[in-house]
Short mmCIF file of C-alpha atoms in Angstrom, two decimals:
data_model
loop_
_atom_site.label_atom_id
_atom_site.label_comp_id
_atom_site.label_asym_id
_atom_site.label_seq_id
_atom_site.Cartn_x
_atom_site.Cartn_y
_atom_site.Cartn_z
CA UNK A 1 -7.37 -6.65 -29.08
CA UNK A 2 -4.26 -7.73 -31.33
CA UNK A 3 -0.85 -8.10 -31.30
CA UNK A 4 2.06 -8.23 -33.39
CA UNK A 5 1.45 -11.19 -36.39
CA UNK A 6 0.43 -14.59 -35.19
CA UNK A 7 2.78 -16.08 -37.50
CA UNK A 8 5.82 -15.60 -35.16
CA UNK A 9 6.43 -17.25 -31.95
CA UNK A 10 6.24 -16.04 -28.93
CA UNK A 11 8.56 -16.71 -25.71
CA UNK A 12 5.22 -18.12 -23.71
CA UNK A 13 1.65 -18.39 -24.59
CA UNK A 14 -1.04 -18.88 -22.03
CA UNK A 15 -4.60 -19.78 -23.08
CA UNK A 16 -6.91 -19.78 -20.61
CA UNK A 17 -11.11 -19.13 -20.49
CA UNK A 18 -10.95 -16.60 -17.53
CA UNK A 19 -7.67 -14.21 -18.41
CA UNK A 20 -8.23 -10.75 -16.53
CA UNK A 21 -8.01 -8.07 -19.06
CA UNK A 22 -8.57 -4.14 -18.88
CA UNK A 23 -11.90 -5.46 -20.20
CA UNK A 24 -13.29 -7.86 -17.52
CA UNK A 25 -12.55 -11.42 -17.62
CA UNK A 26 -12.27 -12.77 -20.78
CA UNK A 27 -11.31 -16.62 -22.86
CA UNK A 28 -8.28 -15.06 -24.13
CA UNK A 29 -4.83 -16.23 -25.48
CA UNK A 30 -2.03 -14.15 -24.59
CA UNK A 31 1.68 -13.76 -25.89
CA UNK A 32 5.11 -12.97 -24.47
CA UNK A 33 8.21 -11.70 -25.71
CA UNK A 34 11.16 -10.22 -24.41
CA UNK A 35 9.45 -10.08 -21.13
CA UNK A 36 6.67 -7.71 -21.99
CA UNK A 37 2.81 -8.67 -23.34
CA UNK A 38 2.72 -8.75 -27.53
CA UNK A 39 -0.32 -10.57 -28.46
CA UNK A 40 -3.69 -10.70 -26.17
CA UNK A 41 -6.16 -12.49 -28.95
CA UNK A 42 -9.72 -14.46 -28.84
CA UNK A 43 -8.93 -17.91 -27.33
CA UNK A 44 -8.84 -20.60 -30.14
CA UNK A 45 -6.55 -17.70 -32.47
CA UNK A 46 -3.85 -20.55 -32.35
CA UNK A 47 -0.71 -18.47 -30.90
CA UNK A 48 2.12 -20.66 -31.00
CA UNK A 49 5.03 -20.23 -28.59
CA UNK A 50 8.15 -21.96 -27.12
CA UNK A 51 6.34 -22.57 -24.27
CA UNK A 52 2.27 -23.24 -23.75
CA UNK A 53 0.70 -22.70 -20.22
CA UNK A 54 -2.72 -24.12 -20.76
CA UNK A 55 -4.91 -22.95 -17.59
CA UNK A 56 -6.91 -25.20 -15.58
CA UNK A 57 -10.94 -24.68 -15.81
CA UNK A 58 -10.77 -23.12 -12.02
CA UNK A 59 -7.94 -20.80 -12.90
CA UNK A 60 -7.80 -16.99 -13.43
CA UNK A 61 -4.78 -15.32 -14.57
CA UNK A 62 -4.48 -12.09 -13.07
CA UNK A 63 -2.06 -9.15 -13.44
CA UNK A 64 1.05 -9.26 -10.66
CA UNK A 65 -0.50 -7.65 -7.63
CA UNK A 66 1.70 -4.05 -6.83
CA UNK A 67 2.02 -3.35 -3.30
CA UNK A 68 3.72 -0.01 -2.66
CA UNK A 69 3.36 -0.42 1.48
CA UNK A 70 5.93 -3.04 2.44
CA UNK A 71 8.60 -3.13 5.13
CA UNK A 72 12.03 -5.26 4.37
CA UNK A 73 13.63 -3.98 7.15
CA UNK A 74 17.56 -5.31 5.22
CA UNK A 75 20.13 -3.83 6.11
CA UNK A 76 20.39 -3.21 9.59
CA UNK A 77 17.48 -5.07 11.11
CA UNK A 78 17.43 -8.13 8.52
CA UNK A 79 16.99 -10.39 11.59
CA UNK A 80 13.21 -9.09 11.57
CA UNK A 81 13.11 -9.92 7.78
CA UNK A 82 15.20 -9.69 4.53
CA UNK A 83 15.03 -8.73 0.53
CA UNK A 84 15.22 -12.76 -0.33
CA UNK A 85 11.96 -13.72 2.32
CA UNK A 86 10.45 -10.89 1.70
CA UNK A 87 9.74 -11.18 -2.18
CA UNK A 88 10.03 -15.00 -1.96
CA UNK A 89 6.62 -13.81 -0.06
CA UNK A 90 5.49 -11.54 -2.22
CA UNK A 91 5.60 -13.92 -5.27
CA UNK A 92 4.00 -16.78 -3.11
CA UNK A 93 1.11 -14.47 -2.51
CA UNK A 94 0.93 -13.06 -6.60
CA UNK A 95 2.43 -10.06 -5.82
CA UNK A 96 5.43 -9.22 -8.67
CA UNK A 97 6.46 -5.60 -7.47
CA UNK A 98 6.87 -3.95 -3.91
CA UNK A 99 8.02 -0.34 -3.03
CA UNK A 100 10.40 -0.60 0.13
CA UNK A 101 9.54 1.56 2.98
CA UNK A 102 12.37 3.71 3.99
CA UNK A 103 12.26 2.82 7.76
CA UNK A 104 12.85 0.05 10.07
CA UNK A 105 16.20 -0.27 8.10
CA UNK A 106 19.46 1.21 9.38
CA UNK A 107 20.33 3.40 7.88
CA UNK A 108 16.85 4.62 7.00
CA UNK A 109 16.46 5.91 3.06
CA UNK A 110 16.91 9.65 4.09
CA UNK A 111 19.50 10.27 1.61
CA UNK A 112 21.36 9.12 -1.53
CA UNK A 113 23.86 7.28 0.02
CA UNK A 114 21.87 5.46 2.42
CA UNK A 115 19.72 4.24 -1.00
CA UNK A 116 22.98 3.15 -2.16
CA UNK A 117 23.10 1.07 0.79
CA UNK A 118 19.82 -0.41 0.24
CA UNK A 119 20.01 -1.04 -3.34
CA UNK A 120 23.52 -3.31 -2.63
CA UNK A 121 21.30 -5.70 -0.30
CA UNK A 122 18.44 -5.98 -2.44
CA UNK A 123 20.62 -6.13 -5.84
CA UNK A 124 20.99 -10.07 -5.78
CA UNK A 125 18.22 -11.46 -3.89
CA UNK A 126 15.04 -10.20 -4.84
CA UNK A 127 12.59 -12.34 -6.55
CA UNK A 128 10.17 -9.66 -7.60
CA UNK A 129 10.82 -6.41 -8.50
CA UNK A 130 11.78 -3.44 -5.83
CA UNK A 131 11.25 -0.16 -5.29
CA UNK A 132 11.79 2.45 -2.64
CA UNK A 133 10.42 4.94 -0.96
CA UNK A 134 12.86 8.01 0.36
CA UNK A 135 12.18 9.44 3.93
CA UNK A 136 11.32 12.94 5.02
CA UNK A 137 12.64 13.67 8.60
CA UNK A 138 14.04 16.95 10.02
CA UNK A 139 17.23 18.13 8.70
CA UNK A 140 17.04 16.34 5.14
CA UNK A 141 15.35 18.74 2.58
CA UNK A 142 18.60 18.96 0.98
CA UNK A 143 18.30 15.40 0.44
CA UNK A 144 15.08 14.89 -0.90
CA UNK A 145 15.51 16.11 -4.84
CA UNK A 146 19.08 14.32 -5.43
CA UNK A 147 16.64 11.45 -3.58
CA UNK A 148 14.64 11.95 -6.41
CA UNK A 149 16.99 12.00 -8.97
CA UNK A 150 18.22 8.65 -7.81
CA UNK A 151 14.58 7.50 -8.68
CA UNK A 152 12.73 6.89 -5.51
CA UNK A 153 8.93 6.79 -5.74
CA UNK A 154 8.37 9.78 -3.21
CA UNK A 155 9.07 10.17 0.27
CA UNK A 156 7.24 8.83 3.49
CA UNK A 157 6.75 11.17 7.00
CA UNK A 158 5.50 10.40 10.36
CA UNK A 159 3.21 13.49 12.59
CA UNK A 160 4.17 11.25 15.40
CA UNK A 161 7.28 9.19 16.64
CA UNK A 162 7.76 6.02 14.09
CA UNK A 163 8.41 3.43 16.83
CA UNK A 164 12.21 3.83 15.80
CA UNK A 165 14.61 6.80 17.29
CA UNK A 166 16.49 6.98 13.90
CA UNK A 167 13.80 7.84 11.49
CA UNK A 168 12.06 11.42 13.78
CA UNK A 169 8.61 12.51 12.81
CA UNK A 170 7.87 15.90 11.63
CA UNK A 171 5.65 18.27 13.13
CA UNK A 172 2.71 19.78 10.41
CA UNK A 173 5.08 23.03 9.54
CA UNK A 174 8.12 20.77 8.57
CA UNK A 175 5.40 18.58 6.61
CA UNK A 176 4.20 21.63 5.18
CA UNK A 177 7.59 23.18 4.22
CA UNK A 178 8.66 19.47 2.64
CA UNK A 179 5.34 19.25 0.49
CA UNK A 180 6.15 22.74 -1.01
CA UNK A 181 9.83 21.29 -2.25
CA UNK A 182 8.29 18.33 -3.33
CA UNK A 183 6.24 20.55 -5.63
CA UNK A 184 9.07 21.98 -7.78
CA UNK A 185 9.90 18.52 -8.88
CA UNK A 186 6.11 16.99 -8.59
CA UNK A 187 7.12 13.99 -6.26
CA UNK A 188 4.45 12.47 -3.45
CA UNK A 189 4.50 12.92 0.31
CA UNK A 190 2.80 9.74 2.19
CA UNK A 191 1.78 10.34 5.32
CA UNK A 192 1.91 8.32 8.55
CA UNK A 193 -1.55 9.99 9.95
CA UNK A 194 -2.02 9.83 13.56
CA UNK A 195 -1.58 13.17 15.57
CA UNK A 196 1.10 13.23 18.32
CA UNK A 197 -0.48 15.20 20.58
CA UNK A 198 -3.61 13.76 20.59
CA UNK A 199 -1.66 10.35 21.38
CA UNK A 200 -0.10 11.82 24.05
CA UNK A 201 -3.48 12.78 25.65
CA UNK A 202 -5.06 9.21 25.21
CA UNK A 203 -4.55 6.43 27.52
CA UNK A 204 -1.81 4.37 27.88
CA UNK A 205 -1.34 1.07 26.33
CA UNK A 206 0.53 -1.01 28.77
CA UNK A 207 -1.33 -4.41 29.27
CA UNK A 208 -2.94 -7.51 27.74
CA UNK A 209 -6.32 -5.08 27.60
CA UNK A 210 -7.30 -5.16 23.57
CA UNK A 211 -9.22 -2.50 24.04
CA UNK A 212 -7.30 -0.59 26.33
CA UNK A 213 -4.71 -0.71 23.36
CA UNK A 214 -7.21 0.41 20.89
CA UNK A 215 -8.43 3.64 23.10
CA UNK A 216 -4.35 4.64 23.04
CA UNK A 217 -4.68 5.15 19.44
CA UNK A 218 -7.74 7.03 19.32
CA UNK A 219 -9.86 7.42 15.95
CA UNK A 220 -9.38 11.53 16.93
CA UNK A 221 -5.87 11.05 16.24
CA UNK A 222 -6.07 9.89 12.65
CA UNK A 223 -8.46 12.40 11.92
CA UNK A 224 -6.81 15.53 13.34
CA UNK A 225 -3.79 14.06 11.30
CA UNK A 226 -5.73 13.93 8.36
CA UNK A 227 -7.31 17.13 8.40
CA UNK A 228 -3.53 18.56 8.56
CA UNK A 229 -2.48 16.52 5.60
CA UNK A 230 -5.08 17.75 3.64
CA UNK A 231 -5.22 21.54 4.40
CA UNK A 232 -1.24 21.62 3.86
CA UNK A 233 -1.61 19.65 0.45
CA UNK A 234 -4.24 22.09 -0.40
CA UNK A 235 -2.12 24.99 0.25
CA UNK A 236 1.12 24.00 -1.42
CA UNK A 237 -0.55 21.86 -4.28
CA UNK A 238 1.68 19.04 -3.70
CA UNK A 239 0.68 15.52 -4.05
CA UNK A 240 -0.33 13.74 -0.43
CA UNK A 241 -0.85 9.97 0.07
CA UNK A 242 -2.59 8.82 3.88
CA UNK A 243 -1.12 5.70 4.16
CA UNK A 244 -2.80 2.63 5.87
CA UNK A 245 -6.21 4.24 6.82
CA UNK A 246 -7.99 3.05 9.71
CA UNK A 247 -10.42 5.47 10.70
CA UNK A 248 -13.98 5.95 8.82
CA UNK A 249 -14.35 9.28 10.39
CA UNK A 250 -11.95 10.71 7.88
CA UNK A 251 -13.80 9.55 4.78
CA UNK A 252 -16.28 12.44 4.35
CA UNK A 253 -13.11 15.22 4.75
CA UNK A 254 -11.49 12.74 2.26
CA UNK A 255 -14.37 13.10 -0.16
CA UNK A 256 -14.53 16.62 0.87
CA UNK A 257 -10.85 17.26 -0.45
CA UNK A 258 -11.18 14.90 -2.91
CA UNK A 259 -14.00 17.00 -4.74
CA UNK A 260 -12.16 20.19 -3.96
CA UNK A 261 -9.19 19.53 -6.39
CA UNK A 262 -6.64 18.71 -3.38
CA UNK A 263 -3.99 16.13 -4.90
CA UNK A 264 -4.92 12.91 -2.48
CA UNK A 265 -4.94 9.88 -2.39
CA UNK A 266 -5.53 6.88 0.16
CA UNK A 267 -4.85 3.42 0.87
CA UNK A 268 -6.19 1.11 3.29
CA UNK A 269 -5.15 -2.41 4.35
CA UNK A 270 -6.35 -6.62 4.97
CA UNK A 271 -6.10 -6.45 8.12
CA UNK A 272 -8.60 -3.25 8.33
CA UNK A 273 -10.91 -5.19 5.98
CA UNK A 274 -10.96 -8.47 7.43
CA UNK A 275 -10.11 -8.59 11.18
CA UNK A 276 -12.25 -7.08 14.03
CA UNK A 277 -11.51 -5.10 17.51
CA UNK A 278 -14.09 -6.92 19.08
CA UNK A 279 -12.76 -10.54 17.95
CA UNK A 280 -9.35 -9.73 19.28
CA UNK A 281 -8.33 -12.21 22.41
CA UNK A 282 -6.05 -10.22 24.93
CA UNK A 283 -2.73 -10.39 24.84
CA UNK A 284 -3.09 -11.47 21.40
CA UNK A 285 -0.10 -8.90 20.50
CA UNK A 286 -0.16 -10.49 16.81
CA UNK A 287 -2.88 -8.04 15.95
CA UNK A 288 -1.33 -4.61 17.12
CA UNK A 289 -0.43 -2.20 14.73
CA UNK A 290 -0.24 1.81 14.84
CA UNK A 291 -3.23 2.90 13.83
CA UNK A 292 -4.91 -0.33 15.26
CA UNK A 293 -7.85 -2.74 13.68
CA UNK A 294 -10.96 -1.21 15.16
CA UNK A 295 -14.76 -2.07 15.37
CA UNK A 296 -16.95 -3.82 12.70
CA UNK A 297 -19.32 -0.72 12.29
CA UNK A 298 -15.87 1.21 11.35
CA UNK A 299 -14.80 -2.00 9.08
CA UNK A 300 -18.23 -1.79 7.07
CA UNK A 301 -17.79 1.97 6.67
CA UNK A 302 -14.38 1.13 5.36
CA UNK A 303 -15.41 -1.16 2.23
CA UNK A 304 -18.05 1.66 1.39
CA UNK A 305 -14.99 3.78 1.41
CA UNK A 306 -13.54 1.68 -1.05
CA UNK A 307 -16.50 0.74 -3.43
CA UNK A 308 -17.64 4.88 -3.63
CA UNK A 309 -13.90 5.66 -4.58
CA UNK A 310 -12.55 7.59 -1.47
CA UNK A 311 -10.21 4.95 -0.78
CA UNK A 312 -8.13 4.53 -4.05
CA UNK A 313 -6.27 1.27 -2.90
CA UNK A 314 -5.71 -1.68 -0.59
CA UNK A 315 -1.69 -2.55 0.33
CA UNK A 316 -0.56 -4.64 2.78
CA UNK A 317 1.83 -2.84 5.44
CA UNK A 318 3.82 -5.61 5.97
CA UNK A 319 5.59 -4.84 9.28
CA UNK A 320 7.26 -7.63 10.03
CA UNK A 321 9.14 -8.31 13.50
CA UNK A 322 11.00 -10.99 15.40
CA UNK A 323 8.88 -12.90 17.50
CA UNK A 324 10.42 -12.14 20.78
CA UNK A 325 9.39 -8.43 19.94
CA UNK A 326 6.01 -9.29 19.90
CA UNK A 327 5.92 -10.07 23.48
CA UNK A 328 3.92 -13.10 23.31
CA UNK A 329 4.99 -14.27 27.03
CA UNK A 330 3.21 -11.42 28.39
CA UNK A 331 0.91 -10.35 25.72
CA UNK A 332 1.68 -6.68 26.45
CA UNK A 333 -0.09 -4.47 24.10
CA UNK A 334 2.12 -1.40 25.59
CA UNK A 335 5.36 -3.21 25.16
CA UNK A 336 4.94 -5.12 21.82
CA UNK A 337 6.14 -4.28 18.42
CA UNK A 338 3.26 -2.73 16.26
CA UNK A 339 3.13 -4.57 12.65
CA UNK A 340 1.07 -7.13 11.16
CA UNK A 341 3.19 -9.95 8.34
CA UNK A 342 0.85 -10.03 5.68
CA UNK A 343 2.79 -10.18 2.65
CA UNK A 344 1.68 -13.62 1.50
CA UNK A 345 -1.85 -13.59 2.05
CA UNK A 346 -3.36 -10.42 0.36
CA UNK A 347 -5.21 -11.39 -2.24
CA UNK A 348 -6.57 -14.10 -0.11
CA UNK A 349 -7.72 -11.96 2.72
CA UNK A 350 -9.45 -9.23 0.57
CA UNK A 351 -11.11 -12.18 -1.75
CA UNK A 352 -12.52 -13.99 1.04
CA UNK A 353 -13.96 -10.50 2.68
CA UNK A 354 -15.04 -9.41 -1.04
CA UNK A 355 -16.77 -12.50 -2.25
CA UNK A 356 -19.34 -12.16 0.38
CA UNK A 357 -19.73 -8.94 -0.60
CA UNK A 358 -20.62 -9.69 -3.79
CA UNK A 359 -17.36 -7.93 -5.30
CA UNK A 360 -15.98 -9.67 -8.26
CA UNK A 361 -12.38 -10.70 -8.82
CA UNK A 362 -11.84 -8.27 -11.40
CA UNK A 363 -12.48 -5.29 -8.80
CA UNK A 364 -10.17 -6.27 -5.78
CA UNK A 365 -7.33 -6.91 -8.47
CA UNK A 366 -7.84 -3.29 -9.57
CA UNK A 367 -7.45 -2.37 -5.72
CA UNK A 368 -4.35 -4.35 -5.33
CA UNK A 369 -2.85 -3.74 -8.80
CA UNK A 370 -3.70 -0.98 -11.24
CA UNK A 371 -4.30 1.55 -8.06
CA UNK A 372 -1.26 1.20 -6.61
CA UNK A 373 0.80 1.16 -9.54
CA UNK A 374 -1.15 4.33 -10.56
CA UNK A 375 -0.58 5.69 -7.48
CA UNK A 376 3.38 5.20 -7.64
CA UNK A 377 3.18 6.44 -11.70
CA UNK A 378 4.39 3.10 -12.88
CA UNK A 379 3.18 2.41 -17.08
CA UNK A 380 4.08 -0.76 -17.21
CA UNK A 381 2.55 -2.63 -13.86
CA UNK A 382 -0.35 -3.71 -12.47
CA UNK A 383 -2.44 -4.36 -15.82
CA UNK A 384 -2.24 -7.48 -17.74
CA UNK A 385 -2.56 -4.70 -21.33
CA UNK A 386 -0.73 -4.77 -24.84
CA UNK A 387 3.22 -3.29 -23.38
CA UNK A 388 3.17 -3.94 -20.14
CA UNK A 389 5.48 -6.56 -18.20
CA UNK A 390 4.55 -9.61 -18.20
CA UNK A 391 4.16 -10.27 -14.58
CA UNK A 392 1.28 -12.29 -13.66
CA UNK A 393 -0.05 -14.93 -11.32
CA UNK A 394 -2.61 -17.71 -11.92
CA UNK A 395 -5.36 -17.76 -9.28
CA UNK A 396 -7.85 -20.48 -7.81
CA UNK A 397 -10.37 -18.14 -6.64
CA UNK A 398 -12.50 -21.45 -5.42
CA UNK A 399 -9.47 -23.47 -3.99
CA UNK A 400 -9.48 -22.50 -0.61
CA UNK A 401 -6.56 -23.11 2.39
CA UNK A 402 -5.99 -22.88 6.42
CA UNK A 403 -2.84 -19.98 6.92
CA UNK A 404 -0.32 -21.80 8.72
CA UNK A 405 2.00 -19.37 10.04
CA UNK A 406 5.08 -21.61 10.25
CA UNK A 407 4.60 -22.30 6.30
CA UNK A 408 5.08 -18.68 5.03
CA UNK A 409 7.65 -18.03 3.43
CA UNK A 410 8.18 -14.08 5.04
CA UNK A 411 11.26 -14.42 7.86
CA UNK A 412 9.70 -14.89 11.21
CA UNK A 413 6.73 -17.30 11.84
CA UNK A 414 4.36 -14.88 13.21
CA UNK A 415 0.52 -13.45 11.63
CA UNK A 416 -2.44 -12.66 12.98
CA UNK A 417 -4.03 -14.86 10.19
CA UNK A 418 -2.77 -18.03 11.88
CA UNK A 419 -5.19 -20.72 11.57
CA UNK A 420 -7.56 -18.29 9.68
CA UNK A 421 -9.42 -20.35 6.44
CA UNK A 422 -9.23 -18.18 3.46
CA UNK A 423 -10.33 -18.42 -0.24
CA UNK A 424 -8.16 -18.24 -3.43
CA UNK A 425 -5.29 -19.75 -4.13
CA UNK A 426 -2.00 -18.35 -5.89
CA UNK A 427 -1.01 -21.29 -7.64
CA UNK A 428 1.95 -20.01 -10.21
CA UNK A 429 3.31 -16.52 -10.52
CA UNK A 430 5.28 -15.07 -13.33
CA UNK A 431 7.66 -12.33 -13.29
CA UNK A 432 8.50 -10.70 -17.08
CA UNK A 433 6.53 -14.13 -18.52
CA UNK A 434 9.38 -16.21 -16.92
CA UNK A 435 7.99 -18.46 -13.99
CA UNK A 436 9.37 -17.28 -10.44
CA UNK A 437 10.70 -20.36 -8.73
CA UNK A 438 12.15 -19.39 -5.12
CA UNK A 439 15.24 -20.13 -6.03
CA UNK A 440 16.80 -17.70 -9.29
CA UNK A 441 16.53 -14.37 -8.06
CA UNK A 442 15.37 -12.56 -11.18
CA UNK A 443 13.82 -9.27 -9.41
CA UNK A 444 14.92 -6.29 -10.51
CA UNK A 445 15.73 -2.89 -8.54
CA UNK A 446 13.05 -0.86 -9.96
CA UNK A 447 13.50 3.67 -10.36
CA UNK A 448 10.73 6.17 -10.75
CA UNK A 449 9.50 6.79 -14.39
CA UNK A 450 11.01 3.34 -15.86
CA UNK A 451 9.19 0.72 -14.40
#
């Protein structure tokens, strides 16, 4: 693999014996200039550059993770977290670009001016870059292609109330209808899956009961859900995306469309690959989120999702909340915010699950980094490949740490993972080949077809 002439410098120059390449894991020198990768050469080829980052024997440099599921919740509810902790997070935990959900913020992304909004709190304190996600709701299909034009990645809808009154859900018709405008201008509906009704016929949640939580969001739920998403993406041809799947029901319907032609795609998350229904202490309210963690049996059925190809990626969903929210006084699973903080710990979750597995590095990278920048139709993310940014982040897949909740850097001091031990460490992470530091925000607001 060459570059441009060795003769010329380069801005930075890493040499390392394990650099992560679109060919494995190779001893590999690689150049930077104006931000983007030049040069990727045989290790020993002598690049010279203003700067030389020679890699430790236990470090990996990976590409910048991409994760396209994240919840900053600025402006409006900034209490619960911000632009400046959220990607101070992100970097901490390797990840170099997000995609902003368009709830949880007020106002929600529904139209162009509410983006406006968002894009004038994120402009000068984001340390990686951002992205957003536009919202469909009922009422705004006049907003969704000047949405587009404005450069959002697609557009997120709930089949069931969101957990906030000022982003409504649509029912499967509205969905339906949405999809088939999305069409004309080939954007992508993700999908909150669960079924309302279904929900409405479960039990109720109220309690410190674990499981009692867990049979209020019923595996039924997801999967009726599902089955909508994908009949209504198969009649209108648009592009559908299940976001944050929990139940391993759905897989064989997903495989099923899949190998039909319907456009889908699906994501799954750490906290359905590493934590367990039947581990969860009551009134542990850390661990709720909508659709909830479930059983080991579904967990295992979950990876095989994920190593046959029916689950294209693994994001976090970081749904951050103020800790009063999470009722931990009471520990009511009825009454608590649903959301698990994640940000920081990704690649460490899914490495420590993965390893065991006998999964190599170079496989939950693609999971966490080409997939999802495939998925949002970025060309210059989530490969560490001759013209794209150079965002990166060295990794000590051996090094291993003890999560301490009040040491993240995300905005309130609350994750399930507290206390958890976890392998692989993000030493150093590098945003356009310049080092991010937590303190010069150097993000930048990222559009649809230029990042």
């Amino acid at each position: 693999m060459g570059g441009e002439g060795t003769s010329s410098e380069y801005d930075l120059v890493i040499r390392g014996e394990r650099i992560l390449t679109t060919a494995g894991v190779a001893a590999r020198e690689v150049g930077v200039r104006d931000g983007s990768i030049v040069a990727i050469e045989p290790l020993g080829n002598g690049l010279q550059g203003r700067e030389v980052l020679e890699l430790a024997a236990d470090e990996t440099l990976i590409p910048g993770l991409v994760d396209t599921h994240v919840h900053v919740n600025e402006p409006g509810r900034t209490e619960w977290e911000g632009f400046a902790s959220a990607t101070r997070a992100a970097a901490a935990g390797g990840v170099t670009t997000i995609i902003d959900m368009p709830l949880n913020s007020i106002p929600p992304t529904v139209n162009a001016a509410a983006l406006e909004e968002k894009r004038n709190a994120a402009r000068d304190q984001a340390f990686v870059d951002v992205g957003f996600w536009g919202g469909a709701v009922p009422g705004n299909i006049g907003d969704l292609r000047p949405l587009h034009d404005e450069g959002v990645f697609g557009f997120k809808c709930f089949l069931l109330h969101s957990g906030v009154d000022e982003f409504p859900p649509l029912d499967a018709d509205e969905m339906e209808k949405d999809m088939a405008e999305l069409k004309n201008f080939d954007s992508l509906m993700i999908v909150h899956a669960e079924d309302s009704r279904a929900i409405e016929r479960a039990p109720h949640a109220e309690g410190d009961q674990y499981q009692r939580f867990l049979a209020s969001r019923p595996r039924g739920a997801e999967n009726v859900a599902i089955a909508e998403v994908i009949e209504r993406a198969r009649w209108t041809g648009a592009r559908a995306h299940i976001l944050h799947l929990s139940s391993s029901d759905a897989l064989p319907m997903i495989a099923s469309a899949k190998r039909d032609g319907v456009k889908l795609t699906v994501e799954t998350c750490p906290h359905y690959l590493t934590l367990l229904a039947e581990e969860i202490p009551n009134g542990a309210t850390a661990f709720k989120c909508c659709p909830p963690i479930r059983e080991a049996s579904n967990r295992e059925l979950l990876w095989k999702g994920l190593e046959d190809g029916i689950i294209d990626c693994i994001v976090s969903d970081h749904s951050p909340s103020t800790v009063d929210l999470k009722d931990l006084e009471n520990g009511d699973f009825g009454v608590a915010w649903g959301g698990v903080a994640s940000l920081q710990l990704g690649i460490s979750l899914i490495w420590t699950e993965a390893r065991q597995r006998g999964i190599p590095l170079e496989q939950v990278v693609d999971w966490m980094s080409r997939r999802p920048a495939e998925l949002a139709r970025m060309t210059r993310k989530g490969q560490l490949a001759l013209g794209y940014d150079a965002d990166f982040s060295v990794f000590a897949a051996d090094e291993s740490f003890v999560v301490d909740a009040k040491k993240l850097k995300h905005k309130n001091p609350i994750t399930p993972y507290d206390g958890k031990p976890l392998a692989g460490v993000v030493r150093r992470t590098f945003l356009r080949g310049a080092e991010i530091d937590g303190e010069t925000a150097t993000g930048r607001l990222i559009r649809r077809g230029t990042a």
